[in-house]
Amino acid sequence: MNPLRTISSLRMRDQPPMDKYVLWVALVLSAVGILAVYSAISFLAEVKAGGDTERFLVRHTGRAGLALAALFVVSRLDYHKLARWARVLLIGSLLLLVLVRTFGVTYGGATRAFHLGALSIQPSDLAKIALVYYLAVLLVNKQAYITNFSRAVLPLFFWVFITVLLIGIENLSTASLVLFAVLVMCYVGRVRAKHLGGLILASAGLALLLLISSPNRAQRVESYLGVKIFPGTETEEVFNPQAEGYQARQAKIAFAMGGLTGRGPGKSVQRDFLPAPYNDFIFAIIAEEYGMLGAMALLALFVVLLLRGYLRIARQAPDPLGLFLAVGYTTIIALYGFVHAGVAVGLLPVTGLPLPFVSYGGTSMLAAGIMLGVLLNISKQIER
C-alpha cells in the first residue's frame, strides 16, 4: 500500500477553517518554549557540548517544528477514518511498553525510552494517544448498553487497566493523568458512577503497590507530605534538604527571585541549581525571568485551550466520537500544563511531567502536536 495514497484518502476535501484559538495557543507556547529553553539550557550545554547552547537550541527548534508539522498534518486527516487504526495502534504501543523494559535506556533511575541515534522515543506518550482514541471508539460502539458491566464496562476497563499499569511501572505521574482523563471520558460517556468508583479504588490500590515497590517514589511523596509513612524508605533521604526536597526548594527560590515582573529574559540564576530546568522545571525558570505576570499569562493559555476544547469543540462536536476525543485530549494537555505548574510552585509532589510545547523534549512534544491536531480536525468538521 502506498503511504502517500493512504494519507490522501484520509484527507478531507474542501477543508473548512480550524479553531484559530487552539492553533494560536500551540504557536505561542512553541515560541515561549524556544525562548525559555534557550535560557535554561546553558548548564546542559556546558556539560555535554562545551557551552554550545546553539546546538541544543537548534535541536529544540527542530522538535517544535516537527510537532507543529504533525499538528497540521493530523488536522487534515478525518478523525473518523483514523479510528479504524485505533486498536492496532494501542496494541502496538502496549507492545513497546513491554519491550522498553528490556531494551530501553535507563535515565534518572527509570527505563522509559528507546534511543534510536539522536532520537528518543517514549512509548508512554504513544500509548496515551492510542488509549484515548480506542476508548472513544469503544464508548461510541457500546452506548446502547453502556450500563451493562460485563458487555460494556469490563472491556473498557480492561484496556484502561492494562495501559495504566504498563505506563505506571516506570511513570506513575503520567499514568495518573491518563487515568484521570479516562475517567472524565467515561463520565461523559454515561458509565455508571459505581463502576467508575470501582476503577478508582482498583487504581488507587495499584498506585499504592507501585509506591511501595519504588523507594524513590515513596521518598518523594514522603518529602512532600513531611511525614515518613512507607516502609523501605530512608529517613535521612526523606528529610535531607539536599535530597528529595531539593528540587522543590530551588523552584520556590526561583519564584521568589522573579517577583511580579521577573529578572528579565536570559537572566535566570536558578537554572544553575535546578535539576533539568529546561524540562521538568521550566515553568520555574519562566517565573523567575518573566515574573508572576509572565507565569500567569502562560497558564492563561492552557485555560483558553481548556475552555475551547470543552465548551466549543467537545460541546459542538458533530458526533459522539468527536465529543469523546475532544474531552480526552483536552483533559490530558491541560492537566499536563496545570500539574507541571503545580509541581513548580510546590502544590504537588515532584514529578517528571513536561510542559506541553514548552519543555525540552521529543516524543512528548510530538504527542502534544498529534492530540491538538485531532482537536483541530474535529473543529473543522463543526464548521463543515
JSON list of C-alpha atoms in Angstrom, two decimals, residues 87 89-101 123-124 126-128 130-132 134-135 138 153-172 174-176 178-179 182 199 202-203 206 210:
[
{"chain": "A", "resi": 87, "resn": "ARG", "atom": "CA", "xyz": [-6.94, -0.73, 18.24]},
{"chain": "A", "resi": 89, "resn": "LEU", "atom": "CA", "xyz": [-2.06, 1.48, 17.46]},
{"chain": "A", "resi": 90, "resn": "LEU", "atom": "CA", "xyz": [-2.97, 0.69, 21.07]},
{"chain": "A", "resi": 91, "resn": "ILE", "atom": "CA", "xyz": [-1.76, -2.89, 20.85]},
{"chain": "A", "resi": 92, "resn": "GLY", "atom": "CA", "xyz": [1.45, -1.72, 19.19]},
{"chain": "A", "resi": 93, "resn": "SER", "atom": "CA", "xyz": [2.11, 0.88, 21.87]},
{"chain": "A", "resi": 94, "resn": "LEU", "atom": "CA", "xyz": [1.47, -1.69, 24.63]},
{"chain": "A", "resi": 95, "resn": "LEU", "atom": "CA", "xyz": [3.99, -3.98, 22.98]},
{"chain": "A", "resi": 96, "resn": "LEU", "atom": "CA", "xyz": [6.52, -1.14, 23.00]},
{"chain": "A", "resi": 97, "resn": "LEU", "atom": "CA", "xyz": [5.84, -0.55, 26.70]},
{"chain": "A", "resi": 98, "resn": "VAL", "atom": "CA", "xyz": [6.73, -4.18, 27.34]},
{"chain": "A", "resi": 99, "resn": "LEU", "atom": "CA", "xyz": [9.85, -4.08, 25.15]},
{"chain": "A", "resi": 100, "resn": "VAL", "atom": "CA", "xyz": [11.17, -0.86, 26.68]},
{"chain": "A", "resi": 101, "resn": "ARG", "atom": "CA", "xyz": [11.57, -2.70, 29.98]},
{"chain": "A", "resi": 123, "resn": "PRO", "atom": "CA", "xyz": [6.20, 4.53, 24.36]},
{"chain": "A", "resi": 124, "resn": "SER", "atom": "CA", "xyz": [4.08, 6.03, 27.15]},
{"chain": "A", "resi": 126, "resn": "LEU", "atom": "CA", "xyz": [2.23, 6.93, 22.15]},
{"chain": "A", "resi": 127, "resn": "ALA", "atom": "CA", "xyz": [0.15, 4.76, 24.48]},
{"chain": "A", "resi": 128, "resn": "LYS", "atom": "CA", "xyz": [-1.83, 7.68, 25.94]},
{"chain": "A", "resi": 130, "resn": "ALA", "atom": "CA", "xyz": [-3.84, 5.37, 21.35]},
{"chain": "A", "resi": 131, "resn": "LEU", "atom": "CA", "xyz": [-5.73, 4.60, 24.57]},
{"chain": "A", "resi": 132, "resn": "VAL", "atom": "CA", "xyz": [-7.87, 7.76, 24.35]},
{"chain": "A", "resi": 134, "resn": "TYR", "atom": "CA", "xyz": [-9.60, 3.44, 21.18]},
{"chain": "A", "resi": 135, "resn": "LEU", "atom": "CA", "xyz": [-11.56, 4.20, 24.33]},
{"chain": "A", "resi": 138, "resn": "LEU", "atom": "CA", "xyz": [-15.48, 1.71, 22.38]},
{"chain": "A", "resi": 153, "resn": "VAL", "atom": "CA", "xyz": [-17.75, -1.56, 31.18]},
{"chain": "A", "resi": 154, "resn": "LEU", "atom": "CA", "xyz": [-15.47, -4.57, 31.59]},
{"chain": "A", "resi": 155, "resn": "PRO", "atom": "CA", "xyz": [-13.98, -4.35, 28.06]},
{"chain": "A", "resi": 156, "resn": "LEU", "atom": "CA", "xyz": [-13.41, -0.62, 28.57]},
{"chain": "A", "resi": 157, "resn": "PHE", "atom": "CA", "xyz": [-11.71, -1.07, 31.92]},
{"chain": "A", "resi": 158, "resn": "PHE", "atom": "CA", "xyz": [-9.60, -3.99, 30.65]},
{"chain": "A", "resi": 159, "resn": "TRP", "atom": "CA", "xyz": [-7.75, -1.79, 28.16]},
{"chain": "A", "resi": 160, "resn": "VAL", "atom": "CA", "xyz": [-7.57, 1.10, 30.61]},
{"chain": "A", "resi": 161, "resn": "PHE", "atom": "CA", "xyz": [-6.11, -1.02, 33.43]},
{"chain": "A", "resi": 162, "resn": "ILE", "atom": "CA", "xyz": [-3.54, -2.75, 31.21]},
{"chain": "A", "resi": 163, "resn": "THR", "atom": "CA", "xyz": [-2.33, 0.52, 29.70]},
{"chain": "A", "resi": 164, "resn": "VAL", "atom": "CA", "xyz": [-2.21, 2.41, 33.00]},
{"chain": "A", "resi": 165, "resn": "LEU", "atom": "CA", "xyz": [-0.34, -0.50, 34.63]},
{"chain": "A", "resi": 166, "resn": "LEU", "atom": "CA", "xyz": [2.33, -0.69, 31.92]},
{"chain": "A", "resi": 167, "resn": "ILE", "atom": "CA", "xyz": [2.82, 3.08, 31.94]},
{"chain": "A", "resi": 168, "resn": "GLY", "atom": "CA", "xyz": [2.77, 3.31, 35.74]},
{"chain": "A", "resi": 169, "resn": "ILE", "atom": "CA", "xyz": [5.58, 0.79, 36.26]},
{"chain": "A", "resi": 170, "resn": "GLU", "atom": "CA", "xyz": [8.09, 3.45, 35.23]},
{"chain": "A", "resi": 171, "resn": "ASN", "atom": "CA", "xyz": [5.99, 6.63, 35.05]},
{"chain": "A", "resi": 172, "resn": "LEU", "atom": "CA", "xyz": [3.33, 6.81, 37.74]},
{"chain": "A", "resi": 174, "resn": "THR", "atom": "CA", "xyz": [1.78, 10.05, 33.53]},
{"chain": "A", "resi": 175, "resn": "ALA", "atom": "CA", "xyz": [-0.34, 7.01, 34.35]},
{"chain": "A", "resi": 176, "resn": "SER", "atom": "CA", "xyz": [-2.30, 9.05, 36.92]},
{"chain": "A", "resi": 178, "resn": "VAL", "atom": "CA", "xyz": [-4.09, 9.42, 31.74]},
{"chain": "A", "resi": 179, "resn": "LEU", "atom": "CA", "xyz": [-6.38, 7.67, 34.22]},
{"chain": "A", "resi": 182, "resn": "VAL", "atom": "CA", "xyz": [-10.13, 8.34, 31.02]},
{"chain": "A", "resi": 199, "resn": "LEU", "atom": "CA", "xyz": [-11.97, 1.67, 38.75]},
{"chain": "A", "resi": 202, "resn": "ALA", "atom": "CA", "xyz": [-8.57, -0.54, 41.89]},
{"chain": "A", "resi": 203, "resn": "SER", "atom": "CA", "xyz": [-6.26, 2.15, 40.52]},
{"chain": "A", "resi": 206, "resn": "LEU", "atom": "CA", "xyz": [-2.29, -0.30, 42.15]},
{"chain": "A", "resi": 210, "resn": "LEU", "atom": "CA", "xyz": [3.81, 0.88, 42.81]}
]
